[in-house]
mmCIF file of C-alpha atoms and ligand atoms in Angstrom:
data_model
loop_
_atom_site.group_PDB
_atom_site.id
_atom_site.type_symbol
_atom_site.label_atom_id
_atom_site.label_comp_id
_atom_site.label_asym_id
_atom_site.label_seq_id
_atom_site.Cartn_x
_atom_site.Cartn_y
_atom_site.Cartn_z
ATOM 1 C CA MET A 1 121.584 113.303 88.758
ATOM 2 C CA SER A 2 123.339 115.919 90.891
ATOM 3 C CA THR A 3 123.634 114.766 94.493
ATOM 4 C CA PRO A 4 122.924 118.167 96.142
ATOM 5 C CA ASP A 5 119.786 118.680 93.994
ATOM 6 C CA LEU A 6 118.589 115.155 94.692
ATOM 7 C CA LYS A 7 119.298 115.438 98.413
ATOM 8 C CA HIS A 8 117.524 118.789 98.547
ATOM 9 C CA PHE A 9 114.437 117.267 96.893
ATOM 10 C CA ARG A 10 114.422 114.251 99.230
ATOM 11 C CA ASP A 11 114.675 116.568 102.255
ATOM 12 C CA LEU A 12 111.903 118.803 100.878
ATOM 13 C CA LEU A 13 109.673 115.783 100.276
ATOM 14 C CA GLN A 14 110.216 114.561 103.825
ATOM 15 C CA SER A 15 109.644 117.945 105.444
ATOM 16 C CA ARG A 16 106.460 118.623 103.452
ATOM 17 C CA THR A 17 104.876 115.152 103.472
ATOM 18 C CA GLY A 18 106.748 112.917 105.909
ATOM 19 C CA ILE A 19 107.626 110.562 103.042
ATOM 20 C CA VAL A 20 111.126 109.149 103.474
ATOM 21 C CA LEU A 21 113.079 108.139 100.366
ATOM 22 C CA ASP A 22 116.589 106.916 100.967
ATOM 23 C CA ALA A 23 119.482 107.794 98.687
ATOM 24 C CA SER A 24 119.040 104.564 96.696
ATOM 25 C CA LYS A 25 115.656 105.742 95.376
ATOM 26 C CA GLY A 26 117.085 108.045 92.683
ATOM 27 C CA TYR A 27 115.548 105.823 89.972
ATOM 28 C CA LEU A 28 112.089 106.228 91.540
ATOM 29 C CA ILE A 29 112.419 110.003 91.602
ATOM 30 C CA ASN A 30 113.575 109.961 87.985
ATOM 31 C CA THR A 31 110.642 107.820 86.827
ATOM 32 C CA ARG A 32 107.990 109.708 88.756
ATOM 33 C CA LEU A 33 109.231 113.190 87.878
ATOM 34 C CA ALA A 34 109.672 112.576 84.143
ATOM 35 C CA SER A 35 106.144 113.716 83.257
ATOM 36 C CA VAL A 36 106.269 116.720 85.642
ATOM 37 C CA ALA A 37 109.527 117.779 83.949
ATOM 38 C CA GLY A 38 107.884 117.382 80.514
ATOM 39 C CA THR A 39 104.706 119.301 81.323
ATOM 40 C CA SER A 40 106.648 122.063 83.119
ATOM 41 C CA GLY A 41 108.942 122.720 80.147
ATOM 42 C CA TYR A 42 112.141 121.036 81.390
ATOM 43 C CA GLU A 43 114.192 118.840 79.083
ATOM 44 C CA THR A 44 115.378 116.588 81.903
ATOM 45 C CA VAL A 45 114.519 115.656 85.473
ATOM 46 C CA ASP A 46 117.980 116.962 86.453
ATOM 47 C CA ALA A 47 117.040 120.423 85.177
ATOM 48 C CA LEU A 48 113.749 120.282 87.102
ATOM 49 C CA LEU A 49 115.510 119.272 90.340
ATOM 50 C CA ALA A 50 118.125 121.995 89.896
ATOM 51 C CA ASP A 51 115.399 124.655 89.627
ATOM 52 C CA ILE A 52 113.470 123.225 92.565
ATOM 53 C CA ARG A 53 116.621 123.856 94.606
ATOM 54 C CA LYS A 54 117.754 127.178 93.159
ATOM 55 C CA ALA A 55 114.647 128.916 91.755
ATOM 56 C CA PRO A 56 111.547 127.107 93.024
ATOM 57 C CA VAL A 57 108.124 127.866 91.553
ATOM 58 C CA GLU A 58 105.524 126.712 94.069
ATOM 59 C CA ARG A 59 103.130 125.240 91.472
ATOM 60 C CA ILE A 60 105.922 123.086 90.022
ATOM 61 C CA VAL A 61 107.266 122.072 93.433
ATOM 62 C CA GLU A 62 103.765 120.971 94.440
ATOM 63 C CA ALA A 63 103.330 118.952 91.231
ATOM 64 C CA ALA A 64 106.689 117.261 91.842
ATOM 65 C CA ILE A 65 105.758 116.398 95.425
ATOM 66 C CA ASP A 66 102.359 115.143 94.285
ATOM 67 C CA ALA A 67 104.054 112.887 91.750
ATOM 68 C CA MET A 68 106.092 111.263 94.531
ATOM 69 C CA THR A 69 103.042 110.130 96.525
ATOM 70 C CA THR A 70 101.834 106.581 95.956
ATOM 71 C CA ASN A 71 98.108 106.727 95.262
ATOM 72 C CA GLU A 72 97.416 103.025 94.786
ATOM 73 C CA THR A 73 93.951 102.157 96.115
ATOM 74 C CA LEU A 74 90.907 100.098 95.260
ATOM 75 C CA PHE A 75 87.315 99.567 96.305
ATOM 76 C CA PHE A 76 86.845 97.441 99.465
ATOM 77 C CA ARG A 77 90.629 97.048 99.716
ATOM 78 C CA ASP A 78 91.476 93.933 101.793
ATOM 79 C CA GLN A 79 87.721 93.328 102.466
ATOM 80 C CA LYS A 80 88.261 92.347 106.149
ATOM 81 C CA PRO A 81 88.252 95.942 107.522
ATOM 82 C CA PHE A 82 84.906 96.455 105.792
ATOM 83 C CA ASP A 83 83.460 93.306 107.382
ATOM 84 C CA LEU A 84 84.639 94.619 110.766
ATOM 85 C CA LEU A 85 83.240 98.047 109.979
ATOM 86 C CA ARG A 86 79.785 96.621 109.260
ATOM 87 C CA ARG A 87 79.765 95.091 112.771
ATOM 88 C CA THR A 88 81.236 98.229 114.337
ATOM 89 C CA PHE A 89 78.518 100.383 112.751
ATOM 90 C CA VAL A 90 75.839 98.148 114.250
ATOM 91 C CA ASP A 91 77.524 98.167 117.699
ATOM 92 C CA LEU A 92 78.016 101.925 117.705
ATOM 93 C CA GLY A 93 74.625 102.699 116.190
ATOM 94 C CA ARG A 94 72.569 100.707 118.705
ATOM 95 C CA ASN A 95 72.726 103.263 121.500
ATOM 96 C CA ARG A 96 73.203 106.277 119.295
ATOM 97 C CA ARG A 97 71.004 109.207 118.501
ATOM 98 C CA GLY A 98 73.293 111.604 116.591
ATOM 99 C CA PRO A 99 75.551 110.872 113.648
ATOM 100 C CA ILE A 100 78.485 108.474 113.636
ATOM 101 C CA ARG A 101 81.554 110.391 112.382
ATOM 102 C CA LEU A 102 84.235 108.604 110.345
ATOM 103 C CA TRP A 103 87.493 110.013 108.944
ATOM 104 C CA SER A 104 89.153 108.460 105.909
ATOM 105 C CA ALA A 105 92.629 109.987 106.328
ATOM 106 C CA ALA A 106 94.743 109.670 103.144
ATOM 107 C CA CYS A 107 91.746 108.742 100.978
ATOM 108 C CA SER A 108 93.629 108.938 97.653
ATOM 109 C CA THR A 109 91.159 108.893 94.721
ATOM 110 C CA GLY A 110 88.139 108.108 96.885
ATOM 111 C CA GLN A 111 87.617 104.356 96.596
ATOM 112 C CA GLU A 112 87.971 103.914 100.378
ATOM 113 C CA PRO A 113 85.405 106.515 101.538
ATOM 114 C CA TYR A 114 82.992 105.499 98.762
ATOM 115 C CA SER A 115 83.291 101.844 99.816
ATOM 116 C CA ILE A 116 82.389 102.966 103.339
ATOM 117 C CA ALA A 117 79.425 105.004 102.072
ATOM 118 C CA MET A 118 78.131 102.001 100.061
ATOM 119 C CA LEU A 119 78.521 99.743 103.090
ATOM 120 C CA TRP A 120 76.607 102.212 105.249
ATOM 121 C CA GLN A 121 73.651 102.082 102.867
ATOM 122 C CA GLU A 122 73.441 98.337 103.569
ATOM 123 C CA VAL A 123 73.255 98.720 107.364
ATOM 124 C CA ALA A 124 71.468 102.056 107.757
ATOM 125 C CA HIS A 125 68.000 100.453 107.846
ATOM 126 C CA LEU A 126 69.072 98.553 111.008
ATOM 127 C CA LEU A 127 69.885 101.825 112.758
ATOM 128 C CA PRO A 128 66.902 104.171 112.477
ATOM 129 C CA GLY A 129 67.674 107.748 113.516
ATOM 130 C CA VAL A 130 71.436 107.284 113.056
ATOM 131 C CA SER A 131 73.354 108.876 110.206
ATOM 132 C CA LEU A 132 76.960 108.595 109.045
ATOM 133 C CA GLU A 133 79.218 111.568 108.306
ATOM 134 C CA ILE A 134 82.315 110.681 106.295
ATOM 135 C CA MET A 135 85.223 113.138 106.167
ATOM 136 C CA ALA A 136 87.779 112.187 103.504
ATOM 137 C CA THR A 137 91.156 113.924 103.353
ATOM 138 C CA ASP A 138 94.352 113.676 101.345
ATOM 139 C CA LEU A 139 97.392 115.803 100.603
ATOM 140 C CA SER A 140 97.130 115.449 96.839
ATOM 141 C CA ARG A 141 94.894 118.000 95.083
ATOM 142 C CA GLU A 142 94.835 115.810 91.982
ATOM 143 C CA CYS A 143 93.584 112.795 93.931
ATOM 144 C CA LEU A 144 90.942 114.863 95.698
ATOM 145 C CA ALA A 145 89.658 116.311 92.414
ATOM 146 C CA LYS A 146 89.259 112.815 90.974
ATOM 147 C CA ALA A 147 87.677 111.546 94.182
ATOM 148 C CA GLN A 148 85.167 114.357 94.248
ATOM 149 C CA ALA A 149 84.166 113.797 90.619
ATOM 150 C CA GLY A 150 83.651 110.113 91.439
ATOM 151 C CA ILE A 151 84.435 109.001 87.888
ATOM 152 C CA TYR A 152 86.366 105.745 87.449
ATOM 153 C CA SER A 153 87.617 103.750 84.486
ATOM 154 C CA GLY A 154 86.380 100.267 83.643
ATOM 155 C CA PHE A 155 89.640 98.921 85.072
ATOM 156 C CA GLU A 156 89.205 100.793 88.365
ATOM 157 C CA VAL A 157 85.630 99.606 88.939
ATOM 158 C CA GLN A 158 86.693 96.026 88.294
ATOM 159 C CA ARG A 159 89.135 96.213 91.197
ATOM 160 C CA GLY A 160 87.361 95.134 94.388
ATOM 161 C CA LEU A 161 83.847 96.196 93.453
ATOM 162 C CA PRO A 162 81.271 93.392 93.209
ATOM 163 C CA VAL A 163 79.190 93.677 90.040
ATOM 164 C CA GLN A 164 75.923 94.122 92.004
ATOM 165 C CA LYS A 165 77.380 97.183 93.716
ATOM 166 C CA LEU A 166 78.595 98.532 90.380
ATOM 167 C CA MET A 167 75.073 98.218 88.956
ATOM 168 C CA LYS A 168 73.429 99.685 92.043
ATOM 169 C CA HIS A 169 75.700 102.634 92.798
ATOM 170 C CA PHE A 170 77.242 103.709 89.451
ATOM 171 C CA GLU A 171 76.053 105.000 86.113
ATOM 172 C CA ARG A 172 77.859 104.964 82.797
ATOM 173 C CA VAL A 173 79.483 108.175 81.604
ATOM 174 C CA GLY A 174 80.946 107.426 78.172
ATOM 175 C CA GLU A 175 83.625 104.772 78.666
ATOM 176 C CA SER A 176 83.750 105.428 82.431
ATOM 177 C CA TRP A 177 81.536 104.948 85.474
ATOM 178 C CA GLN A 178 80.360 107.660 87.859
ATOM 179 C CA ILE A 179 79.275 106.954 91.387
ATOM 180 C CA LYS A 180 75.688 108.124 91.983
ATOM 181 C CA GLY A 181 74.843 111.337 93.797
ATOM 182 C CA ASP A 182 73.470 109.724 96.971
ATOM 183 C CA VAL A 183 76.805 107.975 97.654
ATOM 184 C CA ARG A 184 78.862 110.972 96.511
ATOM 185 C CA SER A 185 76.997 113.390 98.772
ATOM 186 C CA ALA A 186 77.683 111.172 101.813
ATOM 187 C CA VAL A 187 81.342 112.235 101.734
ATOM 188 C CA THR A 188 82.887 115.621 102.611
ATOM 189 C CA TRP A 189 86.327 116.236 101.064
ATOM 190 C CA ARG A 190 89.162 118.345 102.494
ATOM 191 C CA ARG A 191 92.816 118.765 101.594
ATOM 192 C CA PHE A 192 94.746 117.875 104.730
ATOM 193 C CA ASN A 193 98.386 117.068 105.433
ATOM 194 C CA LEU A 194 98.826 114.402 108.111
ATOM 195 C CA LEU A 195 101.836 116.371 109.395
ATOM 196 C CA ASP A 196 99.449 119.179 110.443
ATOM 197 C CA ASN A 197 97.178 119.599 113.450
ATOM 198 C CA PRO A 198 93.796 117.973 112.655
ATOM 199 C CA SER A 199 91.803 119.617 115.474
ATOM 200 C CA HIS A 200 89.680 121.689 113.041
ATOM 201 C CA LEU A 201 88.326 118.450 111.526
ATOM 202 C CA GLY A 202 86.419 117.670 114.732
ATOM 203 C CA ARG A 203 86.105 114.405 116.654
ATOM 204 C CA PHE A 204 85.544 110.991 115.122
ATOM 205 C CA ASP A 205 84.181 107.631 116.205
ATOM 206 C CA ILE A 206 86.244 105.773 113.624
ATOM 207 C CA VAL A 207 89.402 106.677 111.689
ATOM 208 C CA PHE A 208 90.635 104.800 108.636
ATOM 209 C CA CYS A 209 94.323 105.622 108.126
ATOM 210 C CA ARG A 210 95.444 102.886 105.798
ATOM 211 C CA ASN A 211 98.499 102.308 103.659
ATOM 212 C CA VAL A 212 100.118 105.677 104.286
ATOM 213 C CA LEU A 213 102.060 105.287 107.557
ATOM 214 C CA ILE A 214 104.348 102.821 105.754
ATOM 215 C CA TYR A 215 105.960 105.765 103.928
ATOM 216 C CA PHE A 216 106.971 107.560 107.149
ATOM 217 C CA ASP A 217 109.701 107.015 109.730
ATOM 218 C CA THR A 218 108.796 105.834 113.241
ATOM 219 C CA SER A 219 108.822 109.255 114.895
ATOM 220 C CA THR A 220 106.514 110.663 112.207
ATOM 221 C CA ARG A 221 104.161 107.671 112.546
ATOM 222 C CA LYS A 222 104.070 108.171 116.308
ATOM 223 C CA ALA A 223 103.311 111.886 116.022
ATOM 224 C CA ILE A 224 100.563 111.290 113.428
ATOM 225 C CA LEU A 225 98.939 108.493 115.425
ATOM 226 C CA GLU A 226 98.972 110.601 118.588
ATOM 227 C CA ARG A 227 97.393 113.556 116.788
ATOM 228 C CA ILE A 228 94.756 111.210 115.368
ATOM 229 C CA ALA A 229 94.126 109.830 118.872
ATOM 230 C CA GLY A 230 93.403 113.392 119.989
ATOM 231 C CA GLN A 231 90.538 113.489 117.458
ATOM 232 C CA VAL A 232 89.072 110.096 118.355
ATOM 233 C CA VAL A 233 86.315 109.851 120.977
ATOM 234 C CA ASP A 234 86.820 107.607 123.996
ATOM 235 C CA ASP A 235 85.972 104.062 122.903
ATOM 236 C CA GLY A 236 86.650 105.096 119.295
ATOM 237 C CA TYR A 237 88.390 102.992 116.664
ATOM 238 C CA LEU A 238 91.373 103.175 114.343
ATOM 239 C CA VAL A 239 91.753 100.995 111.254
ATOM 240 C CA LEU A 240 95.222 100.598 109.722
ATOM 241 C CA GLY A 241 96.471 98.901 106.563
ATOM 242 C CA ALA A 242 97.294 95.197 106.507
ATOM 243 C CA SER A 243 101.038 95.786 106.963
ATOM 244 C CA GLU A 244 100.734 98.592 109.526
ATOM 245 C CA THR A 245 100.559 98.516 113.319
ATOM 246 C CA VAL A 246 100.633 100.744 116.404
ATOM 247 C CA MET A 247 102.762 98.185 118.256
ATOM 248 C CA GLY A 248 106.158 99.591 119.106
ATOM 249 C CA VAL A 249 105.083 103.013 117.812
ATOM 250 C CA THR A 250 102.632 104.462 120.361
ATOM 251 C CA ASN A 251 100.414 103.507 123.309
ATOM 252 C CA ALA A 252 97.696 105.916 122.180
ATOM 253 C CA PHE A 253 95.872 102.957 120.600
ATOM 254 C CA GLN A 254 95.847 99.292 121.481
ATOM 255 C CA ALA A 255 94.995 96.175 119.517
ATOM 256 C CA GLY A 256 91.310 95.293 119.554
ATOM 257 C CA PRO A 257 89.873 91.773 119.482
ATOM 258 C CA ASP A 258 90.180 91.657 115.678
ATOM 259 C CA ALA A 259 93.423 92.088 113.732
ATOM 260 C CA GLY A 260 93.671 95.497 112.089
ATOM 261 C CA LEU A 261 91.143 97.192 114.383
ATOM 262 C CA TYR A 262 92.641 99.320 117.169
ATOM 263 C CA LEU A 263 90.923 100.906 120.142
ATOM 264 C CA LYS A 264 91.789 104.287 121.542
ATOM 265 C CA THR A 265 93.555 103.981 124.873
ATOM 266 C CA SER A 266 91.552 106.052 127.325
ATOM 267 C CA ALA A 267 91.536 106.719 131.039
ATOM 268 C CA THR A 268 88.977 103.946 131.512
ATOM 269 C CA ARG A 269 90.890 101.570 129.233
ATOM 270 C CA PRO A 270 94.580 101.995 130.064
ATOM 271 C CA ALA A 271 97.297 100.990 127.620
ATOM 272 C CA ALA A 272 98.061 97.270 127.697
ATOM 273 C CA ALA A 273 101.671 98.197 128.458
ATOM 274 C CA ARG A 274 100.574 100.045 131.592
ATOM 275 C CA LEU A 275 98.201 97.268 132.651
ATOM 276 C CA THR A 276 100.997 94.739 132.674
ATOM 277 C CA ALA A 277 103.494 97.132 134.281
HETATM 278 C C1 SAM B 1 98.483 104.354 99.015
HETATM 279 S S1 SAM B 1 97.340 105.657 99.198
HETATM 280 C C2 SAM B 1 96.234 104.948 100.381
HETATM 281 C C3 SAM B 1 94.790 105.117 99.970
HETATM 282 C C4 SAM B 1 93.782 104.378 100.840
HETATM 283 N N1 SAM B 1 93.859 104.799 102.223
HETATM 284 C C5 SAM B 1 93.957 102.879 100.733
HETATM 285 O O1 SAM B 1 94.409 102.263 101.697
HETATM 286 O O2 SAM B 1 93.643 102.315 99.688
HETATM 287 C C6 SAM B 1 98.310 106.804 100.156
HETATM 288 C C7 SAM B 1 97.769 108.226 100.119
HETATM 289 O O3 SAM B 1 98.434 108.969 101.127
HETATM 290 C C8 SAM B 1 98.533 110.305 100.694
HETATM 291 N N2 SAM B 1 99.554 110.989 101.506
HETATM 292 C C9 SAM B 1 100.901 110.821 101.495
HETATM 293 N N3 SAM B 1 101.477 111.623 102.384
HETATM 294 C C10 SAM B 1 100.475 112.314 102.985
HETATM 295 C C11 SAM B 1 100.434 113.304 103.997
HETATM 296 N N4 SAM B 1 101.552 113.764 104.588
HETATM 297 N N5 SAM B 1 99.241 113.794 104.361
HETATM 298 C C12 SAM B 1 98.098 113.349 103.786
HETATM 299 N N6 SAM B 1 98.067 112.417 102.821
HETATM 300 C C13 SAM B 1 99.248 111.908 102.426
HETATM 301 C C14 SAM B 1 98.874 110.190 99.221
HETATM 302 O O4 SAM B 1 98.546 111.364 98.515
HETATM 303 C C15 SAM B 1 98.049 108.969 98.807
HETATM 304 O O5 SAM B 1 96.840 109.352 98.219
#
């Protein structure tokens, strides 16, 4: 694999998505781009990378970048954040008249926002007059198309989804399962790059941004978290993945009483760092 072509692709990937791949990840690029090369008429990944550098076609570049994103997800991933969310919904909903707004940033193929929508159906009766608006975003068009269709294989619905929820919220479509309309219509989908300004998405009470920051360097994580903080209401929440944290990255959020749940740092709730200063 030619070093200038490979370096160019790694730089392009980082500038367009924030994803950092060090020079040792040539094998990963090779594996992930093999099918893009095949479907785009290239005999080898080397030939694809050479054209991406010297004669880029946007559709092919986008497919190559898409192929480099890790889309692994499952229903009710890690379970604990969903237990915390159930309690948070009840706390937030008690004194609420309008909707609660939640953003699933980097939603992949939709299992996360649909898990949230299913959970909401279980608590909604406790909160009369309150509704939930779920905004789900991702960079990958392919993921968003699958998410929006809400059709999952037998393997996918076996991952994290209790059988009662499968029976209640899905219907069979051939060999696959489609999530029912009432859950599907609870989610609004948008293509959104976390490197961009999210102000047009509006303000949120809760943001799920899980298992994506791990692919970025610290300065990119900081910038993304601070932009997210700008969209979170005072007293709003951020939920990160099990191996992610705000500690040592930004003071815009601080750890809440439960692991994995962060609170926006506001004027009335100064950053822990400043409190101890
Ligand atoms: C591993 S999935 C996480 C899905 C889900 N949040 C979860 O925890 O199960 C990571 C997602 O981040 C998306 N992604 C990567 N870089 C992104 C960026 N710069 N902006 C928006 N989404 C991005 C990928 O397309 C992928 O769907």
